[in-house]
């Protein structure tokens, strides 16, 4: 199931959208989702009727809970000692996936990888379809969780703009930032981003005018002067000391952008991330079509910033022989094909010897022997390289840790 609260409340199971009932019943589900822990009957009654429950509130609440349990499944809505608990995995709730992506994006930005940060943060912000449970917000009392998510949304937006500024996209940002400053006039970070975008777009006078507008607004509305961030930037603009864009950095990964949300496999995702962090060679095995590649990609996205020189994907499905294998690895790690068309293992190891990189060798079962030879030599000579392979079978070399992916509904 997928629970969506970043906008109108929705629950889907595959392609089917579940019937959640009327406004009060939908508001009850929103309360259980936002509360994140067991909620007592008294708290639910108080919250659902906002301090003015009718005489039949207990019976009505039981009826709502019964209908939700019937629609969601009895295992989803449990009665515990502390109250009613909605059982969901983190990756089933868009709000929690947003937090994971936003955190990964902020980490990539802090680690000097604005390309990865921009990708992750854009993906996080795409999950928002409107205000938190906007269709039932009037049925709910003031809650801290919607406000917290909205603040995280704004912070993620500002982080994404910082990433775009680091990538030299200042001209494209001016119009967006002008609108954002109107919507959130007291956020100094947005105002400073607007000033910086204008200055780098060769609009120094407009950048200084933006500072003047901010100062006037803060003094008239709050009786305050702008903070150090804005004052320092104004001074740097006047002195022409604003740092220029250094240019796009080398992208820390070559993973493809995923166009759909990753649903399920949360335990396997956590397990695989831990294995890759702790071991230099992990083989992700399982039958064809079980989801090994997507699980490897999602794990890699969680590991961005862990490997100093990034993550390089080598797609082996279209490769037919050992020479094609070495060429594919060479392309992934940046060897110049015009000078080294089919690098041998010594050339590959020389390139990787001082690199701290995670190599993902995807779909290598038809090249098991040459892949095993390549991996064993690389790991033996390049002590800061790690390898994650996806295959229908293990490589069978020393140090290999195997993680077997089972079809949904089956245990390992």
CSV table of C-alpha atoms in Angstrom, one decimal:
chain,number,residue,atom,x,y,z
A,1,UNK,CA,0.0,0.0,0.0
A,2,UNK,CA,1.0,3.6,-0.5
A,3,UNK,CA,-0.3,6.3,2.0
A,4,UNK,CA,-0.2,9.8,0.6
A,5,UNK,CA,-0.6,12.8,3.0
A,6,UNK,CA,1.4,15.4,1.2
A,7,UNK,CA,-1.7,16.8,-0.5
A,8,UNK,CA,-5.2,15.3,-0.5
A,9,UNK,CA,-5.3,12.1,1.6
A,10,UNK,CA,-5.0,9.0,-0.6
A,11,UNK,CA,-4.3,5.3,0.0
A,12,UNK,CA,-3.6,3.1,-3.0
A,13,UNK,CA,-3.0,-0.6,-3.3
A,14,UNK,CA,-1.4,-1.3,-6.7
A,15,UNK,CA,-3.6,0.5,-9.1
A,16,UNK,CA,-6.6,0.6,-6.9
A,17,UNK,CA,-7.5,3.7,-4.8
A,18,UNK,CA,-9.1,2.7,-1.5
A,19,UNK,CA,-12.4,4.1,-0.4
A,20,UNK,CA,-11.7,6.0,2.8
A,21,UNK,CA,-15.3,7.1,3.6
A,22,UNK,CA,-16.5,10.6,4.5
A,23,UNK,CA,-14.7,13.6,5.9
A,24,UNK,CA,-14.7,12.4,9.6
A,25,UNK,CA,-13.5,8.9,8.7
A,26,UNK,CA,-10.8,10.3,6.5
A,27,UNK,CA,-9.8,12.7,9.2
A,28,UNK,CA,-9.4,9.8,11.6
A,29,UNK,CA,-7.0,8.0,9.2
A,30,UNK,CA,-5.1,11.3,8.8
A,31,UNK,CA,-4.8,11.5,12.6
A,32,UNK,CA,-3.4,8.0,12.9
A,33,UNK,CA,-0.9,8.6,10.1
A,34,UNK,CA,0.3,11.9,11.5
A,35,UNK,CA,0.4,10.7,15.1
A,36,UNK,CA,2.9,7.9,14.2
A,37,UNK,CA,2.3,6.1,17.5
A,38,UNK,CA,-0.5,4.4,19.3
A,39,UNK,CA,-3.4,6.9,20.0
A,40,UNK,CA,-5.8,6.4,22.9
A,41,UNK,CA,-9.5,6.4,22.3
A,42,UNK,CA,-9.9,9.6,24.4
A,43,UNK,CA,-7.3,11.4,22.4
A,44,UNK,CA,-8.9,10.4,19.1
A,45,UNK,CA,-12.3,11.5,20.3
A,46,UNK,CA,-11.0,14.8,21.5
A,47,UNK,CA,-9.0,15.5,18.3
A,48,UNK,CA,-11.7,14.3,15.9
A,49,UNK,CA,-14.4,16.5,17.3
A,50,UNK,CA,-12.0,19.3,18.4
A,51,UNK,CA,-13.0,19.3,22.0
A,52,UNK,CA,-16.8,19.1,21.4
A,53,UNK,CA,-17.6,15.4,21.0
A,54,UNK,CA,-21.3,14.4,20.6
A,55,UNK,CA,-22.8,11.9,23.0
A,56,UNK,CA,-22.5,9.1,20.6
A,57,UNK,CA,-18.8,9.8,19.9
A,58,UNK,CA,-17.5,6.5,21.2
A,59,UNK,CA,-19.8,4.4,19.1
A,60,UNK,CA,-19.2,6.6,16.0
A,61,UNK,CA,-15.4,6.2,16.5
A,62,UNK,CA,-15.7,2.4,16.8
A,63,UNK,CA,-17.7,2.4,13.6
A,64,UNK,CA,-15.1,4.5,11.7
A,65,UNK,CA,-12.3,2.2,13.0
A,66,UNK,CA,-14.2,-0.9,12.0
A,67,UNK,CA,-14.7,0.4,8.4
A,68,UNK,CA,-11.0,1.5,8.1
A,69,UNK,CA,-9.9,-1.9,9.4
A,70,UNK,CA,-12.1,-3.6,6.8
A,71,UNK,CA,-10.7,-1.5,4.0
A,72,UNK,CA,-7.0,-1.5,5.0
A,73,UNK,CA,-6.9,-5.0,6.4
A,74,UNK,CA,-7.0,-6.2,10.0
A,75,UNK,CA,-3.3,-6.3,10.3
A,76,UNK,CA,-3.0,-2.6,9.5
A,77,UNK,CA,-5.0,-1.2,12.4
A,78,UNK,CA,-4.1,-2.8,15.7
A,79,UNK,CA,-5.5,-2.2,19.2
A,80,UNK,CA,-2.6,-2.1,21.7
A,81,UNK,CA,-2.4,-1.3,25.4
A,82,UNK,CA,-1.6,2.4,24.6
A,83,UNK,CA,-4.4,2.7,22.0
A,84,UNK,CA,-4.9,2.3,18.3
A,85,UNK,CA,-1.9,1.9,16.0
A,86,UNK,CA,-1.7,2.2,12.2
A,87,UNK,CA,1.0,-0.2,11.1
A,88,UNK,CA,2.9,1.2,8.1
A,89,UNK,CA,6.5,0.9,6.8
A,90,UNK,CA,8.4,4.1,6.3
A,91,UNK,CA,8.6,3.6,2.6
A,92,UNK,CA,4.8,3.3,2.3
A,93,UNK,CA,4.2,6.9,3.4
A,94,UNK,CA,5.1,9.8,1.1
A,95,UNK,CA,5.9,12.1,4.0
A,96,UNK,CA,8.5,9.7,5.3
A,97,UNK,CA,10.0,9.1,1.9
A,98,UNK,CA,10.2,12.9,1.5
A,99,UNK,CA,12.1,13.2,4.7
A,100,UNK,CA,14.6,10.5,3.7
A,101,UNK,CA,15.2,12.1,0.3
A,102,UNK,CA,15.5,15.6,1.7
A,103,UNK,CA,18.0,14.4,4.3
A,104,UNK,CA,20.1,12.6,1.6
A,105,UNK,CA,20.0,15.8,-0.5
A,106,UNK,CA,21.1,18.0,2.3
A,107,UNK,CA,24.0,15.6,3.1
A,108,UNK,CA,25.1,15.6,-0.6
A,109,UNK,CA,25.0,19.4,-0.6
A,110,UNK,CA,27.1,19.5,2.6
A,111,UNK,CA,29.6,17.1,1.1
A,112,UNK,CA,30.1,19.2,-2.0
A,113,UNK,CA,28.0,17.3,-4.6
A,114,UNK,CA,25.4,19.8,-5.8
A,115,UNK,CA,24.4,17.6,-8.8
A,116,UNK,CA,23.4,14.7,-6.5
A,117,UNK,CA,21.8,17.2,-4.1
A,118,UNK,CA,19.7,18.8,-6.8
A,119,UNK,CA,18.5,15.4,-8.1
A,120,UNK,CA,17.6,14.1,-4.6
A,121,UNK,CA,15.9,17.3,-3.5
A,122,UNK,CA,13.9,17.7,-6.7
A,123,UNK,CA,12.7,14.1,-6.2
A,124,UNK,CA,11.7,14.8,-2.6
A,125,UNK,CA,9.8,18.0,-3.6
A,126,UNK,CA,7.9,16.2,-6.4
A,127,UNK,CA,6.1,14.1,-3.8
A,128,UNK,CA,4.2,17.2,-2.7
A,129,UNK,CA,0.7,17.6,-4.3
A,130,UNK,CA,-0.5,20.3,-2.0
A,131,UNK,CA,-0.7,21.2,1.7
A,132,UNK,CA,-0.6,18.3,4.2
A,133,UNK,CA,-3.9,16.4,4.1
A,134,UNK,CA,-5.4,19.5,2.6
A,135,UNK,CA,-8.8,17.9,1.9
A,136,UNK,CA,-9.5,17.1,5.6
A,137,UNK,CA,-7.4,19.9,7.3
A,138,UNK,CA,-10.6,21.6,8.4
A,139,UNK,CA,-11.7,18.5,10.3
A,140,UNK,CA,-8.4,18.4,12.3
A,141,UNK,CA,-7.3,20.3,15.4
A,142,UNK,CA,-3.9,22.2,15.3
A,143,UNK,CA,-1.2,19.5,15.1
A,144,UNK,CA,2.5,19.9,15.2
A,145,UNK,CA,3.3,17.3,12.5
A,146,UNK,CA,1.8,19.1,9.5
A,147,UNK,CA,3.7,22.3,10.5
A,148,UNK,CA,6.9,20.3,10.9
A,149,UNK,CA,6.5,18.8,7.4
A,150,UNK,CA,5.8,22.1,5.9
A,151,UNK,CA,8.9,23.6,7.4
A,152,UNK,CA,11.0,20.7,6.1
A,153,UNK,CA,9.5,21.3,2.7
A,154,UNK,CA,10.6,24.9,2.7
A,155,UNK,CA,14.1,23.9,4.0
A,156,UNK,CA,14.3,21.3,1.2
A,157,UNK,CA,13.3,24.0,-1.3
A,158,UNK,CA,16.0,26.3,-0.1
A,159,UNK,CA,18.6,23.5,-0.2
A,160,UNK,CA,17.6,22.7,-3.8
A,161,UNK,CA,18.0,26.4,-4.7
A,162,UNK,CA,21.5,26.4,-3.1
A,163,UNK,CA,22.3,23.3,-5.2
A,164,UNK,CA,21.1,25.0,-8.4
A,165,UNK,CA,23.1,28.1,-7.6
A,166,UNK,CA,26.2,26.0,-7.1
A,167,UNK,CA,25.5,24.5,-10.6
A,168,UNK,CA,25.4,28.0,-12.2
A,169,UNK,CA,21.6,28.0,-12.7
A,170,UNK,CA,21.1,31.6,-11.3
A,171,UNK,CA,19.4,33.0,-14.4
A,172,UNK,CA,16.7,30.3,-14.3
A,173,UNK,CA,16.1,30.9,-10.6
A,174,UNK,CA,15.3,34.6,-10.6
A,175,UNK,CA,11.6,34.3,-11.5
A,176,UNK,CA,11.0,31.4,-9.1
A,177,UNK,CA,12.7,33.3,-6.2
A,178,UNK,CA,10.8,36.5,-6.8
A,179,UNK,CA,7.6,34.5,-6.4
A,180,UNK,CA,8.9,32.7,-3.3
A,181,UNK,CA,9.9,35.9,-1.6
A,182,UNK,CA,6.3,37.2,-2.0
A,183,UNK,CA,4.9,34.0,-0.5
A,184,UNK,CA,7.4,33.9,2.4
A,185,UNK,CA,8.7,37.4,2.9
A,186,UNK,CA,10.4,36.9,6.2
A,187,UNK,CA,12.7,34.0,5.1
A,188,UNK,CA,16.1,35.6,4.9
A,189,UNK,CA,17.6,32.6,3.1
A,190,UNK,CA,15.2,33.0,0.2
A,191,UNK,CA,15.9,36.8,0.1
A,192,UNK,CA,19.7,36.2,0.0
A,193,UNK,CA,19.3,33.6,-2.7
A,194,UNK,CA,17.4,36.1,-4.8
A,195,UNK,CA,20.1,38.8,-4.3
A,196,UNK,CA,22.8,36.3,-5.3
A,197,UNK,CA,20.9,35.1,-8.4
A,198,UNK,CA,20.3,38.7,-9.5
A,199,UNK,CA,24.0,39.7,-8.9
A,200,UNK,CA,25.3,36.6,-10.8
A,201,UNK,CA,22.9,37.5,-13.6
A,202,UNK,CA,24.7,40.8,-14.0
A,203,UNK,CA,21.9,42.7,-12.3
A,204,UNK,CA,23.8,44.4,-9.4
A,205,UNK,CA,21.4,47.3,-9.1
A,206,UNK,CA,18.4,44.9,-8.8
A,207,UNK,CA,20.3,42.8,-6.2
A,208,UNK,CA,20.8,45.9,-4.1
A,209,UNK,CA,17.2,47.0,-4.6
A,210,UNK,CA,16.1,43.5,-3.4
A,211,UNK,CA,18.1,44.2,-0.2
A,212,UNK,CA,16.4,47.6,0.2
A,213,UNK,CA,13.0,46.0,-0.2
A,214,UNK,CA,13.8,43.4,2.4
A,215,UNK,CA,15.1,46.0,4.9
A,216,UNK,CA,12.0,48.1,4.4
A,217,UNK,CA,9.7,45.2,4.9
A,218,UNK,CA,11.5,43.9,8.0
A,219,UNK,CA,11.5,47.4,9.6
A,220,UNK,CA,7.9,48.2,8.9
A,221,UNK,CA,6.4,44.8,9.8
A,222,UNK,CA,8.7,43.6,12.6
A,223,UNK,CA,10.7,46.7,13.7
A,224,UNK,CA,13.9,44.8,12.9
A,225,UNK,CA,16.9,45.2,10.7
A,226,UNK,CA,17.9,42.4,8.3
A,227,UNK,CA,20.2,39.7,9.8
A,228,UNK,CA,23.9,39.2,9.2
A,229,UNK,CA,23.3,36.9,6.2
A,230,UNK,CA,21.7,39.7,4.2
A,231,UNK,CA,23.9,42.5,5.5
A,232,UNK,CA,27.1,40.6,4.7
A,233,UNK,CA,25.8,39.8,1.2
A,234,UNK,CA,24.9,43.4,0.6
A,235,UNK,CA,28.4,44.5,1.6
A,236,UNK,CA,30.0,41.8,-0.7
A,237,UNK,CA,27.9,43.0,-3.6
A,238,UNK,CA,28.9,46.6,-3.1
A,239,UNK,CA,32.6,45.6,-3.0
A,240,UNK,CA,32.2,43.1,-5.9
A,241,UNK,CA,33.5,40.3,-3.6
A,242,UNK,CA,30.7,37.8,-4.3
A,243,UNK,CA,32.3,34.4,-5.1
A,244,UNK,CA,31.6,33.3,-8.7
A,245,UNK,CA,30.3,29.9,-9.6
A,246,UNK,CA,33.2,27.5,-9.9
A,247,UNK,CA,31.3,25.4,-12.4
A,248,UNK,CA,29.5,22.1,-12.1
A,249,UNK,CA,31.4,19.5,-10.1
A,250,UNK,CA,31.9,16.0,-11.3
A,251,UNK,CA,28.7,14.1,-10.7
A,252,UNK,CA,29.2,11.7,-7.8
A,253,UNK,CA,27.2,8.9,-9.5
A,254,UNK,CA,25.9,7.8,-12.9
A,255,UNK,CA,22.7,6.2,-11.6
A,256,UNK,CA,19.6,6.7,-13.8
A,257,UNK,CA,16.8,8.8,-12.4
A,258,UNK,CA,13.9,6.6,-11.2
A,259,UNK,CA,10.5,7.8,-12.5
A,260,UNK,CA,8.5,5.9,-9.9
A,261,UNK,CA,8.5,5.7,-6.1
A,262,UNK,CA,10.2,2.7,-4.4
A,263,UNK,CA,7.5,0.8,-2.5
A,264,UNK,CA,8.2,-2.2,-0.3
A,265,UNK,CA,11.5,-4.0,0.4
A,266,UNK,CA,12.3,-1.7,3.3
A,267,UNK,CA,13.9,-4.5,5.5
A,268,UNK,CA,16.0,-5.7,2.5
A,269,UNK,CA,17.0,-2.0,1.8
A,270,UNK,CA,18.2,-1.6,5.4
A,271,UNK,CA,20.0,-4.9,5.4
A,272,UNK,CA,21.7,-4.3,2.0
A,273,UNK,CA,22.8,-0.8,3.0
A,274,UNK,CA,24.4,-2.2,6.2
A,275,UNK,CA,26.2,-5.0,4.2
A,276,UNK,CA,27.7,-2.6,1.7
A,277,UNK,CA,28.9,-0.3,4.4
A,278,UNK,CA,30.6,-3.2,6.2
A,279,UNK,CA,31.9,-5.3,3.4
A,280,UNK,CA,33.9,-4.7,0.2
A,281,UNK,CA,32.1,-7.2,-2.0
A,282,UNK,CA,28.3,-7.8,-1.8
A,283,UNK,CA,26.5,-10.0,-4.3
A,284,UNK,CA,22.7,-9.3,-4.6
A,285,UNK,CA,21.3,-12.6,-6.0
A,286,UNK,CA,17.9,-13.8,-6.9
A,287,UNK,CA,15.8,-15.0,-9.8
A,288,UNK,CA,15.3,-12.8,-12.9
A,289,UNK,CA,12.7,-10.0,-12.4
A,290,UNK,CA,12.7,-10.1,-8.6
A,291,UNK,CA,13.9,-6.5,-8.3
A,292,UNK,CA,17.6,-6.8,-7.7
A,293,UNK,CA,18.6,-3.9,-9.9
A,294,UNK,CA,16.1,-1.4,-8.4
A,295,UNK,CA,17.1,-2.5,-4.9
A,296,UNK,CA,20.7,-1.9,-5.7
A,297,UNK,CA,19.9,1.6,-7.1
A,298,UNK,CA,17.9,2.6,-4.1
A,299,UNK,CA,20.6,1.4,-1.8
A,300,UNK,CA,23.2,3.3,-3.7
A,301,UNK,CA,21.2,6.5,-3.4
A,302,UNK,CA,21.2,6.1,0.4
A,303,UNK,CA,25.0,5.7,0.2
A,304,UNK,CA,25.7,9.0,-1.6
A,305,UNK,CA,28.5,10.8,0.1
A,306,UNK,CA,29.8,7.6,1.7
A,307,UNK,CA,32.4,7.0,-1.0
A,308,UNK,CA,34.7,10.0,-1.6
A,309,UNK,CA,34.9,9.5,-5.4
A,310,UNK,CA,31.3,8.4,-5.8
A,311,UNK,CA,29.3,5.5,-7.2
A,312,UNK,CA,29.7,4.2,-10.7
A,313,UNK,CA,27.1,1.9,-12.3
A,314,UNK,CA,28.3,-0.6,-14.9
A,315,UNK,CA,25.3,-2.1,-16.8
A,316,UNK,CA,26.3,-5.5,-18.2
A,317,UNK,CA,23.1,-6.8,-19.7
A,318,UNK,CA,24.1,-5.6,-23.2
A,319,UNK,CA,27.7,-6.8,-22.8
A,320,UNK,CA,28.7,-10.0,-24.6
A,321,UNK,CA,32.2,-10.9,-23.7
A,322,UNK,CA,35.2,-10.2,-21.4
A,323,UNK,CA,36.6,-7.3,-23.6
A,324,UNK,CA,33.2,-5.7,-23.5
A,325,UNK,CA,33.2,-6.0,-19.7
A,326,UNK,CA,36.5,-4.2,-19.3
A,327,UNK,CA,35.3,-1.5,-21.8
A,328,UNK,CA,32.1,-1.0,-19.9
A,329,UNK,CA,33.9,-0.6,-16.6
A,330,UNK,CA,36.4,1.8,-18.2
A,331,UNK,CA,33.6,3.9,-19.6
A,332,UNK,CA,31.9,4.0,-16.1
A,333,UNK,CA,35.1,5.2,-14.3
A,334,UNK,CA,36.0,7.8,-16.9
A,335,UNK,CA,38.7,6.2,-19.0
A,336,UNK,CA,39.1,8.0,-22.3
A,337,UNK,CA,37.8,5.5,-25.0
A,338,UNK,CA,39.7,7.3,-27.7
A,339,UNK,CA,43.0,6.3,-26.1
A,340,UNK,CA,42.0,3.1,-24.3
A,341,UNK,CA,39.3,1.3,-26.3
A,342,UNK,CA,39.5,-2.0,-24.4
A,343,UNK,CA,41.5,-1.6,-21.2
A,344,UNK,CA,43.0,-4.7,-19.6
A,345,UNK,CA,42.7,-5.3,-15.9
A,346,UNK,CA,46.0,-3.6,-15.1
A,347,UNK,CA,44.8,-0.4,-16.7
A,348,UNK,CA,41.5,-0.5,-14.8
A,349,UNK,CA,43.3,-1.1,-11.5
A,350,UNK,CA,45.8,1.7,-12.1
A,351,UNK,CA,42.8,4.1,-12.6
A,352,UNK,CA,41.1,2.8,-9.4
A,353,UNK,CA,44.1,2.3,-7.2
A,354,UNK,CA,43.8,5.6,-5.3
A,355,UNK,CA,40.0,5.9,-5.7
A,356,UNK,CA,37.4,5.5,-3.0
A,357,UNK,CA,34.5,4.3,-5.2
A,358,UNK,CA,31.6,1.9,-5.1
A,359,UNK,CA,31.3,-0.1,-8.3
A,360,UNK,CA,27.9,-1.5,-9.1
A,361,UNK,CA,28.1,-4.4,-11.7
A,362,UNK,CA,24.5,-5.0,-12.7
A,363,UNK,CA,23.3,-8.2,-14.4
A,364,UNK,CA,26.6,-10.1,-14.6
A,365,UNK,CA,25.4,-13.7,-14.5
A,366,UNK,CA,26.2,-14.3,-18.2
A,367,UNK,CA,29.7,-13.0,-17.6
A,368,UNK,CA,30.3,-14.7,-14.2
A,369,UNK,CA,33.9,-15.9,-14.8
A,370,UNK,CA,35.4,-12.7,-16.3
A,371,UNK,CA,33.5,-10.7,-13.7
A,372,UNK,CA,34.8,-12.8,-10.9
A,373,UNK,CA,38.4,-12.4,-12.3
A,374,UNK,CA,38.0,-8.6,-12.6
A,375,UNK,CA,36.4,-8.1,-9.2
A,376,UNK,CA,39.1,-10.2,-7.4
A,377,UNK,CA,41.9,-8.3,-9.0
A,378,UNK,CA,40.4,-4.9,-8.4
A,379,UNK,CA,39.7,-5.6,-4.8
A,380,UNK,CA,43.2,-7.0,-4.3
A,381,UNK,CA,44.9,-4.0,-5.7
A,382,UNK,CA,42.5,-1.1,-4.9
A,383,UNK,CA,41.9,-1.2,-1.2
A,384,UNK,CA,39.4,1.6,-1.1
A,385,UNK,CA,37.1,0.3,-3.8
A,386,UNK,CA,33.9,-1.7,-2.9
A,387,UNK,CA,31.8,-3.7,-5.3
A,388,UNK,CA,28.1,-4.5,-5.4
A,389,UNK,CA,27.0,-7.0,-8.0
A,390,UNK,CA,23.6,-8.1,-9.0
A,391,UNK,CA,23.3,-11.5,-10.5
A,392,UNK,CA,21.3,-14.7,-10.6
A,393,UNK,CA,24.2,-16.5,-9.0
A,394,UNK,CA,27.1,-15.6,-6.7
A,395,UNK,CA,30.6,-15.0,-8.0
A,396,UNK,CA,32.2,-17.5,-5.7
A,397,UNK,CA,35.3,-15.6,-4.8
A,398,UNK,CA,36.9,-14.9,-1.3
A,399,UNK,CA,35.3,-12.2,0.7
A,400,UNK,CA,32.0,-12.3,-1.1
A,401,UNK,CA,28.9,-11.6,1.1
A,402,UNK,CA,25.6,-12.8,-0.5
A,403,UNK,CA,22.2,-11.1,0.0
A,404,UNK,CA,19.5,-13.2,-1.6
A,405,UNK,CA,16.3,-11.3,-2.8
A,406,UNK,CA,13.1,-13.3,-2.4
A,407,UNK,CA,9.9,-12.6,-4.4
A,408,UNK,CA,7.3,-10.6,-2.5
A,409,UNK,CA,5.4,-12.7,0.0
A,410,UNK,CA,8.2,-15.2,0.5
A,411,UNK,CA,10.7,-15.2,3.4
A,412,UNK,CA,14.4,-15.7,2.9
